[in-house]
Coordinates of N, CA and C in Angstrom, one line a residue:
M1 N 28.9 35.1 -23.4 CA 29.0 33.7 -23.3 C 28.5 33.5 -21.6
K2 N 29.4 33.8 -20.8 CA 29.2 33.9 -19.5 C 27.9 33.6 -18.7
K3 N 26.9 34.8 -19.5 CA 25.9 34.4 -18.8 C 25.0 33.4 -19.4
F4 N 25.1 32.8 -20.9 CA 24.6 31.3 -20.9 C 25.5 30.4 -19.5
N5 N 26.5 30.5 -19.3 CA 27.3 29.2 -18.6 C 26.7 29.5 -17.5
I6 N 26.0 30.9 -16.6 CA 25.1 30.7 -15.2 C 24.3 30.3 -15.2
V7 N 23.6 30.1 -16.7 CA 21.8 29.7 -16.4 C 22.1 29.1 -16.8
L8 N 23.0 28.0 -17.4 CA 23.4 26.3 -17.9 C 23.8 26.0 -16.3
T9 N 24.5 26.4 -15.2 CA 24.5 26.0 -13.9 C 23.6 26.3 -13.2
I10 N 23.0 27.3 -13.1 CA 21.9 26.9 -12.8 C 20.9 26.0 -12.8
F11 N 20.4 25.7 -14.0 CA 19.4 24.5 -14.7 C 20.0 23.2 -13.7
N12 N 21.2 22.6 -14.4 CA 22.1 21.7 -13.4 C 21.8 21.7 -12.0
L13 N 22.2 22.5 -11.3 CA 21.9 22.7 -10.2 C 20.3 22.4 -10.0
A14 N 19.4 23.0 -10.3 CA 17.8 22.5 -10.5 C 17.4 21.0 -10.7
L15 N 18.1 20.9 -11.7 CA 18.3 19.2 -12.0 C 18.4 18.3 -10.8
L16 N 19.9 18.6 -10.7 CA 20.4 17.7 -9.3 C 19.2 17.7 -8.2
A17 N 19.0 18.9 -7.4 CA 18.4 19.3 -6.4 C 16.5 18.1 -7.2
F18 N 16.5 18.7 -8.4 CA 14.9 17.4 -8.6 C 15.4 16.4 -8.7
I19 N 16.4 15.4 -8.9 CA 16.7 14.9 -8.8 C 16.9 13.8 -7.4
G20 N 17.5 14.9 -6.8 CA 18.0 14.2 -5.4 C 16.0 14.5 -4.9
F21 N 15.9 15.3 -4.6 CA 14.3 14.6 -3.8 C 13.2 13.9 -4.4
F22 N 13.6 13.5 -6.0 CA 12.7 12.7 -6.6 C 13.0 11.3 -5.6
L23 N 14.6 10.9 -5.5 CA 15.0 9.4 -5.0 C 15.0 10.0 -3.5
V24 N 15.1 10.7 -3.0 CA 14.2 10.5 -1.5 C 13.2 10.7 -1.4
E25 N 12.5 11.3 -2.1 CA 11.0 10.7 -1.6 C 10.8 9.6 -2.0
E26 N 11.3 8.6 -3.0 CA 11.1 7.1 -3.4 C 11.4 6.3 -2.5
K27 N 12.3 6.7 -1.9 CA 13.0 5.9 -0.4 C 12.1 5.9 0.5
L28 N 11.7 7.0 1.2 CA 10.7 7.4 2.1 C 9.8 6.6 2.0
Y29 N 8.8 6.9 0.8 CA 8.0 6.1 0.7 C 7.6 4.5 -0.1
S30 N 8.7 4.4 0.1 CA 8.8 2.6 -0.4 C 7.9 1.7 0.3
P31 N 7.6 0.5 0.0 CA 6.5 0.0 0.1 C 7.4 -0.6 1.6
E32 N 9.1 -0.8 1.5 CA 8.8 -0.8 3.2 C 8.9 -0.2 4.1
N33 N 8.9 1.4 3.6 CA 9.2 2.4 5.1 C 7.4 2.7 5.5
V34 N 6.2 2.3 3.8 CA 5.4 2.3 4.4 C 4.8 1.3 5.6
F35 N 5.6 0.2 5.3 CA 5.0 -1.1 6.1 C 5.5 -0.8 7.7
K36 N 6.9 -0.3 8.0 CA 7.7 0.0 9.1 C 6.4 1.3 9.6
K37 N 5.7 2.4 8.8 CA 5.4 3.0 9.5 C 4.2 2.4 9.6
A38 N 3.5 1.6 9.2 CA 1.4 1.2 10.0 C 2.3 0.4 10.5
V39 N 3.3 -0.4 10.8 CA 2.8 -2.3 11.4 C 2.8 -1.8 12.7
D40 N 2.8 -0.3 13.4 CA 2.1 -0.3 14.6 C 0.7 0.4 15.3
G41 N 0.0 0.3 13.7 CA -0.5 0.6 14.1 C -2.2 0.2 13.2
V42 N -1.8 -1.2 12.8 CA -2.8 -2.1 12.4 C -2.9 -3.0 13.0
L43 N -3.5 -3.9 13.9 CA -3.5 -5.1 14.7 C -4.3 -6.3 14.2
E44 N -3.7 -7.4 15.0 CA -4.6 -8.3 14.3 C -5.6 -8.8 15.6
T45 N -6.5 -9.0 15.1 CA -8.1 -9.0 16.0 C -8.4 -11.1 16.6
R46 N -9.1 -11.0 17.3 CA -9.3 -12.1 18.0 C -10.4 -12.3 18.4
A47 N -11.7 -12.7 18.2 CA -13.2 -12.6 18.8 C -13.3 -13.8 19.0
V48 N -13.9 -14.6 20.2 CA -14.3 -15.3 21.0 C -15.8 -15.5 21.5
A49 N -16.0 -16.5 21.2 CA -17.4 -16.9 22.1 C -17.9 -18.6 22.1
G50 N -17.7 -18.8 23.1 CA -17.8 -20.2 23.3 C -16.8 -21.4 22.5
E51 N -17.2 -21.5 21.1 CA -16.6 -22.6 20.3 C -16.5 -22.0 19.2
R52 N -16.6 -20.3 19.2 CA -17.2 -19.7 17.6 C -15.7 -18.4 18.1
E53 N -14.8 -18.7 16.5 CA -13.9 -17.8 16.7 C -14.0 -16.8 14.9
S54 N -13.2 -15.9 15.9 CA -13.3 -15.3 14.3 C -11.8 -14.0 14.3
A55 N -11.3 -14.3 13.3 CA -10.0 -13.4 13.3 C -10.1 -12.5 12.4
G56 N -9.3 -11.2 12.3 CA -9.8 -9.7 11.4 C -8.1 -9.4 11.6
S57 N -8.5 -8.0 11.5 CA -7.5 -6.8 11.9 C -8.6 -5.3 12.1
A58 N -7.4 -4.6 13.1 CA -7.8 -3.7 13.1 C -7.0 -2.4 13.5
V59 N -7.7 -0.8 12.7 CA -6.9 -0.2 12.8 C -7.1 1.2 14.3
V60 N -5.1 1.4 14.7 CA -5.3 2.1 15.7 C -5.9 4.1 15.3
I61 N -7.0 4.4 15.6 CA -7.6 5.6 15.0 C -7.2 6.8 15.9
N62 N -6.7 6.9 16.9 CA -6.7 7.7 18.0 C -5.3 8.0 18.8
D63 N -5.1 8.2 19.3 CA -3.8 8.3 20.7 C -4.7 7.6 22.3
A64 N -6.2 7.3 22.0 CA -6.8 7.0 23.2 C -7.0 5.7 23.6
G65 N -6.2 4.6 22.2 CA -6.4 3.2 22.8 C -7.9 2.8 21.7
E66 N -8.0 3.5 20.8 CA -9.5 3.2 20.4 C -9.1 2.7 19.0
L67 N -9.6 2.1 18.4 CA -9.3 0.8 17.2 C -10.7 1.0 15.9
I68 N -10.4 1.2 14.9 CA -11.7 0.9 13.8 C -11.1 -0.5 13.4
T69 N -12.2 -0.7 13.4 CA -12.5 -2.7 12.3 C -14.3 -2.8 12.2
N70 N -14.2 -3.5 10.8 CA -15.6 -3.8 10.3 C -16.5 -4.8 11.8
Y71 N -17.6 -4.2 11.5 CA -18.4 -4.9 12.4 C -18.4 -6.3 12.5
H72 N -18.4 -7.1 11.0 CA -18.3 -8.2 10.8 C -17.2 -8.8 11.6
V73 N -16.2 -9.0 12.2 CA -15.4 -8.9 12.6 C -15.2 -8.9 13.8
V74 N -16.4 -8.3 14.4 CA -16.6 -8.8 15.8 C -18.1 -9.5 16.2
S75 N -18.7 -9.5 15.7 CA -20.2 -10.4 15.9 C -20.5 -11.3 14.5
Y76 N -21.1 -12.0 15.1 CA -21.6 -13.5 14.4 C -22.9 -13.1 14.3
K77 N -24.1 -14.6 13.7 CA -25.4 -14.4 13.1 C -25.6 -15.6 14.2
Q78 N -26.5 -16.0 15.1 CA -27.1 -16.6 15.7 C -29.2 -16.7 16.1
D79 N -29.6 -17.8 15.3 CA -31.0 -17.3 15.2 C -31.3 -16.0 14.5
E80 N -30.7 -16.0 13.5 CA -30.8 -14.8 12.2 C -30.9 -13.4 13.0
Q81 N -29.9 -13.6 14.0 CA -29.5 -11.6 15.4 C -28.0 -11.9 14.8
S82 N -27.8 -10.5 14.9 CA -26.0 -10.4 15.2 C -25.8 -10.1 16.4
V83 N -25.0 -10.9 16.7 CA -24.1 -10.9 18.1 C -22.9 -10.7 18.1
I84 N -22.6 -9.3 18.9 CA -21.0 -9.4 19.6 C -20.3 -10.4 20.1
Y85 N -19.1 -10.9 19.8 CA -18.3 -11.5 20.6 C -18.4 -11.3 22.1
E86 N -18.0 -12.1 22.4 CA -18.2 -12.0 24.6 C -16.7 -11.4 24.7
E87 N -16.0 -11.9 23.9 CA -14.2 -11.9 24.2 C -13.6 -11.2 22.9
I88 N -12.9 -10.5 23.0 CA -12.1 -9.7 21.9 C -11.0 -9.7 22.4
Y89 N -10.4 -10.0 21.6 CA -8.4 -9.5 21.5 C -7.5 -9.1 20.7
V90 N -6.9 -8.2 20.7 CA -5.9 -7.4 19.7 C -4.5 -7.7 20.3
R91 N -3.6 -7.4 19.0 CA -1.9 -7.8 19.5 C -1.2 -7.1 18.5
L92 N -0.2 -6.5 18.3 CA 0.7 -5.8 17.5 C 1.1 -7.6 16.1
A93 N 2.2 -7.0 15.6 CA 3.0 -7.8 14.9 C 3.7 -8.4 15.0
T94 N 4.6 -8.3 16.3 CA 5.4 -8.1 16.7 C 5.5 -9.1 18.4
E95 N 3.8 -9.0 18.8 CA 4.0 -9.7 19.8 C 3.1 -11.1 19.7
E96 N 3.9 -11.8 20.9 CA 2.5 -13.6 21.0 C 1.2 -13.4 21.6
E97 N 1.4 -12.5 22.9 CA -0.2 -12.2 23.4 C -0.9 -11.5 22.8
Y98 N -1.9 -11.2 23.2 CA -3.3 -11.2 22.9 C -3.6 -9.9 24.0
H99 N -3.9 -8.9 23.9 CA -4.7 -8.1 25.1 C -6.0 -7.2 24.8
E100 N -6.9 -7.6 25.5 CA -8.4 -7.5 25.8 C -8.8 -6.0 25.3
A101 N -9.6 -6.2 24.2 CA -10.8 -4.7 23.9 C -11.8 -5.0 24.0
E102 N -12.8 -4.1 23.9 CA -14.1 -4.1 24.0 C -14.7 -3.3 23.0
V103 N -16.0 -3.6 22.6 CA -16.5 -2.4 21.5 C -16.9 -1.6 22.0
I104 N -17.2 -0.6 21.6 CA -17.6 0.6 22.8 C -18.7 1.7 21.3
K105 N -18.6 1.0 20.3 CA -19.8 1.6 18.9 C -19.5 0.8 18.4
F106 N -20.6 1.0 17.6 CA -21.3 0.3 16.0 C -21.8 0.5 14.9
D107 N -21.8 0.2 13.9 CA -22.9 0.6 13.1 C -23.2 -0.6 12.0
E108 N -24.0 -1.7 12.6 CA -24.3 -2.4 11.6 C -24.1 -2.3 9.9
H109 N -25.3 -1.1 9.8 CA -25.3 -1.3 8.5 C -24.2 -0.9 7.6
Q110 N -22.9 -0.3 8.7 CA -21.5 0.8 7.6 C -20.5 -0.3 7.6
D111 N -21.1 -1.6 8.9 CA -20.1 -2.5 8.8 C -18.7 -1.4 9.6
L112 N -19.4 -0.6 10.4 CA -17.9 -0.7 11.5 C -18.4 -1.0 12.8
A113 N -16.8 -1.1 13.5 CA -17.1 -0.9 15.2 C -15.9 -0.5 15.3
L114 N -15.7 0.3 16.6 CA -14.8 0.9 17.2 C -14.7 0.9 18.8
L115 N -13.3 -0.3 18.8 CA -12.9 -0.7 20.1 C -12.3 0.2 20.7
K116 N -11.6 -0.2 21.9 CA -10.6 0.5 22.8 C -9.6 -0.6 23.7
V117 N -8.6 -0.7 23.7 CA -7.8 -1.1 24.6 C -8.1 -1.3 25.8
T118 N -7.8 -2.0 26.7 CA -8.2 -2.3 27.9 C -7.4 -1.4 29.2
D119 N -6.5 -1.9 28.5 CA -4.9 -1.6 29.3 C -4.2 -0.5 28.8
E120 N -4.8 0.6 29.6 CA -4.2 2.1 29.7 C -2.4 1.8 29.1
T121 N -1.8 1.2 29.6 CA -0.4 0.9 29.7 C -0.3 0.5 28.3
Y122 N -0.6 -0.1 27.9 CA -0.6 -0.6 26.3 C -0.9 -0.1 25.2
Q123 N -1.2 1.1 25.7 CA -2.2 2.1 24.8 C -0.6 3.2 24.0
A124 N -0.1 3.0 25.1 CA 0.8 3.6 24.5 C 2.0 2.7 23.5
K125 N 1.7 1.8 23.3 CA 2.6 1.0 22.5 C 1.9 1.5 20.9
L126 N 0.9 1.9 20.9 CA 0.1 1.9 19.9 C 0.3 3.3 18.7
K127 N 0.8 3.2 17.6 CA 0.3 4.2 17.1 C -0.7 4.7 15.8
R128 N -1.1 5.6 16.3 CA -2.2 6.1 15.3 C -1.9 6.0 14.1
I129 N -2.6 5.7 12.7 CA -2.2 5.9 11.0 C -3.0 7.1 11.1
R130 N -2.4 8.2 10.1 CA -2.7 9.9 10.2 C -3.5 9.3 8.7
V131 N -4.8 10.2 8.7 CA -5.5 9.8 7.8 C -5.4 10.7 6.8
A132 N -5.6 10.2 5.4 CA -5.3 11.3 4.1 C -5.9 12.2 4.1
K133 N -5.5 13.6 3.7 CA -6.6 15.1 3.5 C -6.8 14.9 1.6
E134 N -6.0 14.3 1.1 CA -5.9 14.4 -0.3 C -7.1 13.1 -0.9
R135 N -7.8 13.7 -1.7 CA -9.1 12.7 -2.5 C -8.1 11.6 -3.1
V136 N -9.5 10.9 -2.6 CA -8.6 9.4 -3.4 C -8.9 9.4 -4.8
R137 N -7.3 9.1 -6.0 CA -8.1 8.8 -7.3 C -7.6 7.8 -8.0
T138 N -8.5 7.8 -9.2 CA -8.4 6.3 -9.8 C -6.6 6.2 -10.3
G139 N -6.4 4.7 -10.1 CA -4.9 5.1 -10.8 C -3.6 5.2 -9.8
A140 N -3.9 5.6 -9.0 CA -3.4 5.6 -7.7 C -3.0 4.6 -7.4
T141 N -1.5 4.4 -6.9 CA -1.0 3.7 -5.9 C -1.7 3.3 -4.4
C142 N -1.5 2.3 -4.2 CA -2.5 2.1 -2.3 C -1.4 0.8 -2.3
Y143 N -1.7 0.4 -0.5 CA -1.4 -0.5 -0.2 C -2.4 -0.9 0.7
S144 N -2.4 -2.5 1.2 CA -3.6 -3.1 2.3 C -2.1 -3.5 3.1
V145 N -2.8 -2.6 4.2 CA -2.0 -3.9 5.4 C -3.0 -4.4 6.8
G146 N -2.7 -5.8 7.0 CA -3.9 -6.5 7.3 C -3.4 -7.6 7.8
N147 N -4.2 -8.4 8.8 CA -3.8 -10.0 8.9 C -4.4 -10.8 8.0
M148 N -3.6 -10.7 7.2 CA -4.4 -11.7 5.6 C -4.4 -13.1 5.9
S149 N -5.5 -13.7 6.1 CA -5.1 -15.0 6.5 C -5.0 -15.7 7.2
N150 N -5.0 -15.1 8.8 CA -4.5 -14.8 9.8 C -3.6 -15.2 10.3
Q151 N -2.4 -14.7 9.3 CA -0.8 -15.5 9.5 C -0.2 -14.1 9.6
G152 N -0.8 -12.9 10.6 CA 0.0 -12.2 11.0 C -0.5 -10.8 9.9
I153 N 0.2 -10.0 10.6 CA 0.3 -8.4 9.7 C 1.1 -8.3 8.6
S154 N 0.8 -8.3 7.4 CA 1.5 -7.9 6.5 C 1.0 -6.8 5.1
I155 N 1.6 -6.3 4.1 CA 1.5 -5.7 3.2 C 0.8 -6.0 1.9
S156 N 0.5 -5.7 0.6 CA 0.4 -5.7 -0.5 C -0.3 -4.5 -0.7
K157 N 0.4 -4.7 -2.5 CA 1.0 -3.2 -3.2 C -0.5 -3.2 -4.4
G158 N -1.1 -2.3 -4.5 CA -2.0 -2.5 -5.9 C -2.5 -1.3 -6.2
I159 N -3.3 -1.3 -7.0 CA -3.6 0.6 -7.5 C -5.1 0.6 -7.2
I160 N -5.7 1.9 -7.3 CA -6.9 1.8 -6.9 C -7.7 2.0 -8.6
S161 N -8.5 0.6 -8.6 CA -9.3 0.6 -10.0 C -10.0 1.9 -9.7
S162 N -11.1 2.1 -8.6 CA -12.4 2.9 -8.9 C -12.5 3.9 -7.0
E163 N -12.3 4.8 -8.0 CA -12.3 5.7 -6.3 C -13.5 5.6 -5.8
S164 N -14.7 4.8 -6.9 CA -16.1 5.2 -5.8 C -17.2 4.2 -6.9
I165 N -17.6 2.7 -5.8 CA -17.8 1.7 -6.8 C -19.2 1.4 -5.6
S166 N -20.0 1.6 -6.8 CA -21.6 1.2 -5.8 C -22.0 -0.6 -6.0
I167 N -21.7 -1.0 -4.8 CA -22.0 -2.6 -4.1 C -23.5 -2.8 -4.0
I168 N -24.3 -3.8 -4.3 CA -26.1 -3.8 -3.5 C -26.2 -4.9 -2.2
I169 N -25.5 -4.5 -1.1 CA -25.9 -5.2 0.0 C -26.8 -5.2 0.5
D170 N -27.5 -6.4 0.8 CA -28.8 -6.4 1.2 C -30.0 -5.6 1.1
N171 N -29.5 -5.1 -0.6 CA -30.9 -5.2 -1.3 C -30.7 -3.1 -1.4
E172 N -29.3 -2.7 -1.4 CA -28.8 -1.1 -1.0 C -27.7 -0.8 -1.4
S173 N -27.7 0.1 -2.3 CA -26.3 0.1 -2.9 C -25.4 1.2 -1.6
R174 N -24.1 0.8 -1.9 CA -23.5 1.1 -1.0 C -21.8 1.5 -1.7
K175 N -21.1 2.6 -1.2 CA -20.2 2.8 -1.6 C -18.9 2.9 -1.4
Y176 N -18.0 1.9 -2.2 CA -16.4 1.2 -1.6 C -15.2 2.6 -2.3
I177 N -14.6 2.0 -2.4 CA -13.4 2.0 -2.8 C -12.7 0.8 -3.3
Q178 N -12.3 0.8 -4.9 CA -12.0 -0.5 -5.5 C -10.9 -0.6 -5.8
A179 N -9.9 -1.3 -4.7 CA -8.8 -1.5 -5.5 C -7.7 -2.9 -6.0
Q180 N -7.2 -3.1 -6.8 CA -6.4 -4.1 -7.2 C -5.3 -4.8 -6.4
I181 N -5.8 -5.1 -5.1 CA -5.1 -5.7 -4.4 C -5.0 -7.1 -3.9
N182 N -4.3 -7.5 -3.0 CA -4.7 -8.8 -2.0 C -5.2 -9.0 -1.1
I183 N -6.6 -9.4 -0.7 CA -6.7 -9.5 0.7 C -7.6 -11.3 0.7
A184 N -7.4 -11.3 1.6 CA -8.2 -12.9 2.2 C -9.0 -12.5 3.4
L185 N -9.0 -13.4 3.9 CA -10.0 -13.4 5.3 C -8.7 -13.2 6.6
G186 N -9.7 -12.5 7.1 CA -8.0 -11.9 8.2 C -8.1 -10.7 7.8
S187 N -8.2 -9.9 6.5 CA -7.6 -8.7 6.0 C -9.2 -7.6 6.7
S188 N -9.9 -8.3 7.0 CA -11.1 -7.1 7.1 C -11.0 -6.4 8.1
G189 N -11.4 -5.3 8.2 CA -11.1 -4.1 9.5 C -9.3 -3.4 9.3
G190 N -9.0 -4.4 7.9 CA -7.2 -3.3 8.2 C -7.9 -1.9 7.3
A191 N -6.3 -2.1 6.8 CA -6.1 -0.3 6.6 C -5.4 -0.4 5.0
L192 N -6.3 0.3 4.6 CA -5.6 1.0 2.8 C -5.7 2.3 3.3
L193 N -4.4 1.9 2.4 CA -3.1 3.3 2.8 C -3.0 4.3 1.0
D194 N -2.9 5.3 0.6 CA -1.9 5.9 -0.2 C -1.0 5.6 -0.6
S195 N 0.0 6.4 -1.2 CA 1.3 5.8 -1.8 C 2.1 6.7 -0.2
R196 N 1.6 7.3 0.2 CA 2.4 8.0 1.2 C 2.0 7.5 2.8
G197 N 1.5 6.2 3.0 CA 1.0 5.7 4.4 C 0.0 5.6 4.9
K198 N -0.8 7.0 4.4 CA -2.2 7.7 5.0 C -3.2 6.8 5.1
L199 N -4.1 6.6 5.8 CA -5.5 6.1 5.8 C -6.3 6.7 4.9
I200 N -7.0 5.8 4.0 CA -8.0 6.1 2.8 C -9.0 5.0 2.9
G201 N -9.4 4.1 3.9 CA -9.5 3.4 3.7 C -10.2 2.4 5.1
I202 N -10.8 1.3 5.2 CA -11.1 0.2 5.8 C -11.3 -0.8 5.0
T203 N -10.2 -2.3 4.9 CA -10.5 -3.2 3.9 C -11.3 -4.2 4.3
T204 N -12.8 -4.2 3.9 CA -14.0 -4.3 4.2 C -14.5 -5.8 3.6
L205 N -14.0 -6.1 2.1 CA -14.7 -7.1 1.9 C -14.6 -7.6 -0.3
R206 N -14.7 -9.1 -0.4 CA -14.5 -9.1 -1.8 C -15.7 -9.8 -2.8
L207 N -16.2 -9.8 -3.9 CA -16.5 -10.2 -4.2 C -17.3 -11.9 -4.5
K208 N -18.4 -12.3 -4.6 CA -18.4 -13.5 -4.8 C -18.8 -13.6 -6.3
D209 N -18.6 -14.9 -7.0 CA -19.1 -15.0 -8.7 C -20.5 -16.0 -7.9
R210 N -21.2 -16.5 -9.1 CA -22.6 -16.7 -9.5 C -22.2 -18.0 -8.7
Y211 N -21.2 -18.5 -8.3 CA -21.1 -19.9 -8.0 C -20.7 -19.9 -6.4
G212 N -20.8 -18.5 -5.6 CA -20.5 -18.2 -4.0 C -18.4 -18.4 -4.3
N213 N -17.8 -18.6 -5.1 CA -16.5 -18.3 -4.6 C -15.8 -17.1 -4.9
P214 N -14.8 -17.1 -3.9 CA -14.8 -15.6 -3.7 C -13.7 -15.2 -5.2
Q215 N -14.1 -13.9 -5.4 CA -13.4 -12.8 -6.8 C -12.0 -12.3 -6.5
Y216 N -10.3 -13.4 -6.1 CA -9.4 -12.6 -6.2 C -9.2 -11.5 -6.6
G217 N -7.7 -10.8 -6.2 CA -7.7 -9.6 -7.4 C -8.1 -8.2 -7.3
Y218 N -9.4 -8.5 -6.6 CA -10.0 -6.9 -5.8 C -10.0 -7.1 -4.5
G219 N -10.4 -5.8 -3.9 CA -10.6 -5.6 -2.7 C -11.3 -4.2 -2.5
Y220 N -12.7 -4.3 -1.9 CA -13.1 -3.2 -1.3 C -13.6 -2.5 0.2
S221 N -13.0 -1.2 0.0 CA -12.9 -1.1 1.3 C -14.0 0.3 1.6
I222 N -14.4 0.3 2.5 CA -14.9 1.4 3.7 C -14.3 3.1 3.6
P223 N -14.7 3.6 2.8 CA -14.1 5.3 2.6 C -14.0 5.6 3.9
I224 N -12.1 6.5 4.0 CA -12.2 7.2 5.3 C -13.4 8.4 6.0
S225 N -13.9 8.8 4.8 CA -14.8 9.7 4.8 C -16.0 9.1 5.8
V226 N -16.7 8.0 5.2 CA -17.8 7.2 6.0 C -16.7 6.6 7.3
V227 N -15.9 6.3 7.7 CA -15.2 6.1 8.4 C -15.7 7.5 9.7
L228 N -15.3 8.3 9.0 CA -14.9 9.9 10.1 C -16.6 10.2 10.3
D229 N -17.4 10.2 9.5 CA -18.7 10.7 10.1 C -19.2 9.4 11.1
F230 N -18.9 7.8 11.0 CA -19.5 7.5 12.1 C -18.5 7.5 13.2
L231 N -17.5 8.1 13.4 CA -17.0 8.5 14.7 C -17.4 9.5 15.2
S232 N -17.6 10.5 13.9 CA -18.6 12.0 14.7 C -19.7 11.8 15.2
G233 N -20.6 10.5 14.7 CA -21.5 10.4 15.1 C -22.2 10.0 16.1

């Protein structure tokens, strides 16, 4: 009987420890905390060339003031040629003033661009978002953080509906992460995060129906593996 009581006590302690760990983890990786963790690592972007203007998002990728975004966020078409905007500005969600940035590298085919904040003192305010090492899995919880509808940095929650889906763009098949999340104009270049707030992709596009209308409810992101290849190339 004494032995049984000892075993029961150990079991109850283990159960309490498990429940406590679960509750702490649930709080630690709640949507609120994921956003708090990411809000200084995702910036609003504004690109200007004369009367042309573009709004989007960018993600802090390292501690050197460098940001990753989509190429289409910082470029426009002129006479069927792709041209980078003359002026590019970024700001954090908590700021009213913009800060200058410049394009230091881009890949039009992959739709990726690397920006750098020119003010070195401003770089200290930026916090890079850590890259996920775990494999993206269909059905897992995910978050999109970006400048949705050019209304400031916000967060939406969803699931990975396909960890790898092929989409034909410019007559070529490309791989994306498909997620059941809300994104809109301005979300491009933002962060797709896993349930722990780690970077798994760069939010890039929505599909359109046969009438040219955006299909809502699903967003497509460039996988982080493609982003890392771009950075190291």
